[in-house]
Short mmCIF file of C-alpha atoms and ligand atoms in Angstrom, two decimals:
data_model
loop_
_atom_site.label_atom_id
_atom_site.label_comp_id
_atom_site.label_asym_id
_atom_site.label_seq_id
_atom_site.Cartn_x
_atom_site.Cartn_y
_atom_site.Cartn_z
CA UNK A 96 0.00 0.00 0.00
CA UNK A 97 1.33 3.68 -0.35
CA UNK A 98 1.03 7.15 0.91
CA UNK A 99 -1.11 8.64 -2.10
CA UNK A 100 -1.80 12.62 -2.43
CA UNK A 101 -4.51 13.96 -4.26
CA UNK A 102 -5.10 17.18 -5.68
CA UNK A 103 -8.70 17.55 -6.58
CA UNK A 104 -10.87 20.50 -6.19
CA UNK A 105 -14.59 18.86 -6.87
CA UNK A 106 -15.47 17.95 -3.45
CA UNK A 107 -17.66 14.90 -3.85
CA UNK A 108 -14.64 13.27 -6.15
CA UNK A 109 -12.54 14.20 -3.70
CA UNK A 110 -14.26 12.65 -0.63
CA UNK A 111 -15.55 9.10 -2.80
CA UNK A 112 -11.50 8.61 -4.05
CA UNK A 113 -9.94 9.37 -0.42
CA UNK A 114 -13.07 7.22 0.69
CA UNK A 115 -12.02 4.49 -2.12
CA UNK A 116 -8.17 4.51 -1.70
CA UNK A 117 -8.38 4.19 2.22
CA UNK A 118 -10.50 1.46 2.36
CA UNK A 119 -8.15 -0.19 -0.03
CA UNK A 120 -5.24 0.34 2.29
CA UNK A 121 -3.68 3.72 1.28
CA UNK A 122 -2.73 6.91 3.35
CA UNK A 123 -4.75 9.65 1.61
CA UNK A 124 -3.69 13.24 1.80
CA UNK A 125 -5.98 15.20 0.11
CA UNK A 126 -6.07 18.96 -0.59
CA UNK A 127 -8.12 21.42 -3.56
CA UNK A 128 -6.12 23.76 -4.38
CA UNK A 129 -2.62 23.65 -6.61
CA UNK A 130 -0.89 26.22 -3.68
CA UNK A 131 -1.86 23.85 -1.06
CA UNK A 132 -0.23 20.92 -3.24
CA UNK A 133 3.02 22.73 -3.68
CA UNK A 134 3.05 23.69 -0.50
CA UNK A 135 2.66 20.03 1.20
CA UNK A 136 3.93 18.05 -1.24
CA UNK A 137 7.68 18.49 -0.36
CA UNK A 138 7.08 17.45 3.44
CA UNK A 139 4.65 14.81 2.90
CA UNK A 140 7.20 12.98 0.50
CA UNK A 141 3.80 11.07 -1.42
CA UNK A 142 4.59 7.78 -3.27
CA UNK A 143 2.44 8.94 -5.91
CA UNK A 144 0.69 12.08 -6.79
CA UNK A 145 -2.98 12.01 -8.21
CA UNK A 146 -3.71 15.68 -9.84
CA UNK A 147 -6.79 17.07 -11.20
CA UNK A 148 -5.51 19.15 -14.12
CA UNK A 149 -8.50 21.46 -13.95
CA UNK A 150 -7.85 23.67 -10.52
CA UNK A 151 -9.31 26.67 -9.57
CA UNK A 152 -6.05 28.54 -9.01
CA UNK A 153 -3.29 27.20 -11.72
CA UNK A 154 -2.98 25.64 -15.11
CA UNK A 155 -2.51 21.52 -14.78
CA UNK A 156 1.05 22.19 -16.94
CA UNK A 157 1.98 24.36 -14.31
CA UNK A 158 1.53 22.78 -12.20
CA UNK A 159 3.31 19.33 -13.12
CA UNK A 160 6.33 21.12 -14.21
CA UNK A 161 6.26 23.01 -10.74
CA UNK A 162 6.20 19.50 -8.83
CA UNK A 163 8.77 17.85 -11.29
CA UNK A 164 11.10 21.05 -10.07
CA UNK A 165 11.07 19.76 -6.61
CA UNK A 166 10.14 16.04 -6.89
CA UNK A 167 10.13 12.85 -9.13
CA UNK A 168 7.30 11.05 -7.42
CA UNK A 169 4.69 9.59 -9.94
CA UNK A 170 2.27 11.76 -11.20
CA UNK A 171 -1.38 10.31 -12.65
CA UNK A 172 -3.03 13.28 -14.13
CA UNK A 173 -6.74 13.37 -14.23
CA UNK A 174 -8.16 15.12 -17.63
CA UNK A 175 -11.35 15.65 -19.02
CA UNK A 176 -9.76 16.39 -22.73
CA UNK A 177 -9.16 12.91 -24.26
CA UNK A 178 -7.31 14.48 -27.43
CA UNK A 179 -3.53 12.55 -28.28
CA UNK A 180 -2.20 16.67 -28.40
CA UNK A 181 -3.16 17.14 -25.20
CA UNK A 182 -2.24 14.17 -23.58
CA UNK A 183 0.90 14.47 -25.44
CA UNK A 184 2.08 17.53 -23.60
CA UNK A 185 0.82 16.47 -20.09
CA UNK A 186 3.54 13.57 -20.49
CA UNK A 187 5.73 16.13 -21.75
CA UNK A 188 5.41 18.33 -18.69
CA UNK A 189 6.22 15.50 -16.81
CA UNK A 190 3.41 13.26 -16.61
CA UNK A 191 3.70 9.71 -16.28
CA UNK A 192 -0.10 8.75 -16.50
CA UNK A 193 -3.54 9.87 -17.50
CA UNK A 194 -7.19 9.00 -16.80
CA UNK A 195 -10.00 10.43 -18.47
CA UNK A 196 -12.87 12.12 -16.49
CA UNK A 197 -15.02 10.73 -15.48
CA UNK A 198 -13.55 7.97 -14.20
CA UNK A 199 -14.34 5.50 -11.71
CA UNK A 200 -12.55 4.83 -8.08
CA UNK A 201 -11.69 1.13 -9.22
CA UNK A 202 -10.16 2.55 -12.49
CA UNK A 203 -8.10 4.68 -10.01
CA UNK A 204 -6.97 2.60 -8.05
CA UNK A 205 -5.87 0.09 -11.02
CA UNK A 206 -4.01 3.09 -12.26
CA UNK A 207 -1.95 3.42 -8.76
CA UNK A 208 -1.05 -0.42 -8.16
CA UNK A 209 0.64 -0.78 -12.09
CA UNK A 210 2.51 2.74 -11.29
CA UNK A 211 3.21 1.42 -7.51
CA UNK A 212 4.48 -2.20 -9.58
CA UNK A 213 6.44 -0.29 -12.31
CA UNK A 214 8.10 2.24 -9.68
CA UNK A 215 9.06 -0.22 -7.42
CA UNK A 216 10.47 -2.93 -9.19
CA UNK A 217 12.92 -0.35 -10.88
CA UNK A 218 16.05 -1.36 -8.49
CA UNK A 219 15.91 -5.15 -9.50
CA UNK A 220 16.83 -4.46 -13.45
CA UNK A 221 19.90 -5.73 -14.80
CA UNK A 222 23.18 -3.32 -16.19
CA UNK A 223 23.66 -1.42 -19.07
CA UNK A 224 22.33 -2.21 -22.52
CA UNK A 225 23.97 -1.16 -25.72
CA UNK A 226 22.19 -1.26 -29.47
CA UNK A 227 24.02 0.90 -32.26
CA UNK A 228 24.49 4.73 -31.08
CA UNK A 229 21.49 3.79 -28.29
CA UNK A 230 22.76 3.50 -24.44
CA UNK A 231 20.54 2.80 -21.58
CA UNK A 232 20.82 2.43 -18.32
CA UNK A 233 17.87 0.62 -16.24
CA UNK A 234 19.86 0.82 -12.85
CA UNK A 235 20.06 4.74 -13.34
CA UNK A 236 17.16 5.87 -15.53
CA UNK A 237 19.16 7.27 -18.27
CA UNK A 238 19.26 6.90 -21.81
CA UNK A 239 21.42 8.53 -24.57
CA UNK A 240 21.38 8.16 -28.31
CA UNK A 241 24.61 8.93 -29.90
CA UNK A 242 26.15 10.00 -27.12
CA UNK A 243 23.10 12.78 -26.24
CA UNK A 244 21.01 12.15 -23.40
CA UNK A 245 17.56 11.38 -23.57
CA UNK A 246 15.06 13.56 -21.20
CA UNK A 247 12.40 10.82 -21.01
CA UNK A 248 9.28 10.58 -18.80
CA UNK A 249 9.26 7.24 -16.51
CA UNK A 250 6.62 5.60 -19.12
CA UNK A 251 8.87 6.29 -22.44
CA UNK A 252 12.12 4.79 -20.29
CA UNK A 253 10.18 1.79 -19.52
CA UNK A 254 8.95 1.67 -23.37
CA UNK A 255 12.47 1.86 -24.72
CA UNK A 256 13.57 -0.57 -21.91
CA UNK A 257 11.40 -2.81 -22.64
CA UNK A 258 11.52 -3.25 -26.35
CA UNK A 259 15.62 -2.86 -25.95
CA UNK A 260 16.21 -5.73 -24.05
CA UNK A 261 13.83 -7.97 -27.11
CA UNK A 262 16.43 -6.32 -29.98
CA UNK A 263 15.03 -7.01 -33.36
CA UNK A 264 11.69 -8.82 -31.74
CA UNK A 265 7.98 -7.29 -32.73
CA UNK A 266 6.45 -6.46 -29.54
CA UNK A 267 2.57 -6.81 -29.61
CA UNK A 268 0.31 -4.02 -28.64
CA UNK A 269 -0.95 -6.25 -26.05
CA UNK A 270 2.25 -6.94 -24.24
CA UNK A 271 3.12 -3.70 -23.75
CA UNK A 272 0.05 -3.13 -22.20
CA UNK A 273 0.47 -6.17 -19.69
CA UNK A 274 3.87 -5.75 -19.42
CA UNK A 275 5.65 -1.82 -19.63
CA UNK A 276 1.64 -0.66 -18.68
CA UNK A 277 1.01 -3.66 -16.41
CA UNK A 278 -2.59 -3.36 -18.00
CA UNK A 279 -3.72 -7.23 -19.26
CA UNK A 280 -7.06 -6.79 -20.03
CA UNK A 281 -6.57 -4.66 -23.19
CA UNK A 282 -7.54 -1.04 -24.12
CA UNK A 283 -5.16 1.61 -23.84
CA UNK A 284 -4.06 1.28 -27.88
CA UNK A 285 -3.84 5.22 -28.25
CA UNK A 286 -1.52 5.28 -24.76
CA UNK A 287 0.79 3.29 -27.02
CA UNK A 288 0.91 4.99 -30.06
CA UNK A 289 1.50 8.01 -28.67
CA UNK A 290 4.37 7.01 -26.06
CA UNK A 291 5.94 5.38 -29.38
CA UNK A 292 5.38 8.31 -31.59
CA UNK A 293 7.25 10.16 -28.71
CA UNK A 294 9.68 8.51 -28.07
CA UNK A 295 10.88 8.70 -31.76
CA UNK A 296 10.19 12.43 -31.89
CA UNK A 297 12.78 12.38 -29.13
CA UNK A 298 15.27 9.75 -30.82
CA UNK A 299 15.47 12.38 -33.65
CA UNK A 300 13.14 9.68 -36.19
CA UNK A 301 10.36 9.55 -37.56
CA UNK A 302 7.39 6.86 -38.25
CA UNK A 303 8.41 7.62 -42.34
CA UNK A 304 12.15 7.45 -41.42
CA UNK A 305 12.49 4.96 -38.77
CA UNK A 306 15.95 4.20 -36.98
CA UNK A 307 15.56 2.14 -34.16
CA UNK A 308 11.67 2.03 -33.97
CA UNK A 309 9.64 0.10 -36.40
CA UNK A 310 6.08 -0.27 -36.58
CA UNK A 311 5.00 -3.39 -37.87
CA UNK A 312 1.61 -2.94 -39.13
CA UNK A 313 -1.62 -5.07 -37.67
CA UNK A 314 1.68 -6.49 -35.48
CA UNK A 315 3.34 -4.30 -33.50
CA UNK A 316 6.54 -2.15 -32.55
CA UNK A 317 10.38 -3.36 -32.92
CA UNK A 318 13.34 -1.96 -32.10
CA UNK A 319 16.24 -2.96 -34.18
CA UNK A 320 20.20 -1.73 -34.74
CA UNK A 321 20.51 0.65 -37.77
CA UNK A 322 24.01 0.59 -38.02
CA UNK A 323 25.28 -1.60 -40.82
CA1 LIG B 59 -11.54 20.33 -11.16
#
């Protein structure tokens, strides 16, 4: 179980998800307004941060970027836009997750036990892994391509992680989903496509000009060596 802090503004989500998450175990903090969050967030040291992006008294963006300044705890954001642009840039601000409004306390909590599995089973991976120009590190989080560093949210390490240590294997849609996403029961095919298309954007490719990605249509994704 974890220590879980939400930042929700709508009082009768708020009280039904601290309500939920307790009686599953959890420590619930709860507070409504983005200055209370950056104000507790620090000294309450949360394993995972559930934020509303739509608060009263700062933009969502904002206020991800202003708790990746001071922390890298998880961070599921709750939207009501389900547009790929928009969800694109909440994982760029630092992100790691998304639910759609409304959603339901069970889908919630779902959404905390897969990031509570992914974040804490981090420490156990093996060394090193090198493919072509691509480096990455599961031990420390990092990943370069050609010597740059990649600035990668926790999802899009885990992506490249994962389909790094299968070299030249096509990855199904689904296993991704049970196995980077921890999410077996299906759904979730857009969550892919867009971690993948980002990822490239950020490996300098493209889905026209692939390097190391490869879609493999009706299949799935592969990451393969380009160097001759
Ligand atoms: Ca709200």
């Amino acid at each position: 179980m974890a220590s879980v802090f939400l930042i929700e503004d709508d009082q009768a989500i708020r009280q039904s998800l601290v309500r939920a998450l307790s009686d599953q175990g959890h420590s619930v903090r709860a507070v409504s307004t983005a200055a209370d969050a950056l104000r507790d967030v620090m000294s309450w040291d949360p394993e995972i941060v559930v934020l509303d992006l739509g608060l009263p008294d700062m933009d969502g963006r904002d206020v991800i970027r202003m708790l990746r300044a001071v922390s890298q705890v998880p961070v599921i954001v709750a939207t009501a836009r389900d547009d790929p642009e928009e969800i694109v840039r909440l994982l760029d601000a630092g992100a790691d997750d998304y639910v759609v409004k409304p959603y339901t306390a069970a889908e919630m909590a779902a959404r905390i036990r897969a990031m509570l599995r992914r974040s804490r089973t981090e420490s156990a991976r093996p060394g090193p892994l090198r493919i072509g120009g691509l480096e990455i590190d599961p031990v420390r989080r990092e990943a370069s391509v050609d010597g740059r560093p990649l600035d990668l949210t926790r999802l899009e390490f885990d992506l490249l992680a994962y389909l790094a240590g299968r070299e030249g294997e096509v990855v199904s849609r689904r296993q991704l989903l049970a196995e980077v996403w921890k999410q077996p029961y299906g759904g979730g095919d857009k969550t892919i496509d867009v971690h993948v298309a980002w990822l490239r954007r950020k490996l300098g490719e493209s889905a026209t000009e692939p390097r190391y990605l490869h879609t493999v249509r009706g299949v799935g994704v592969k990451l393969v060596d380009p160097t001759p």
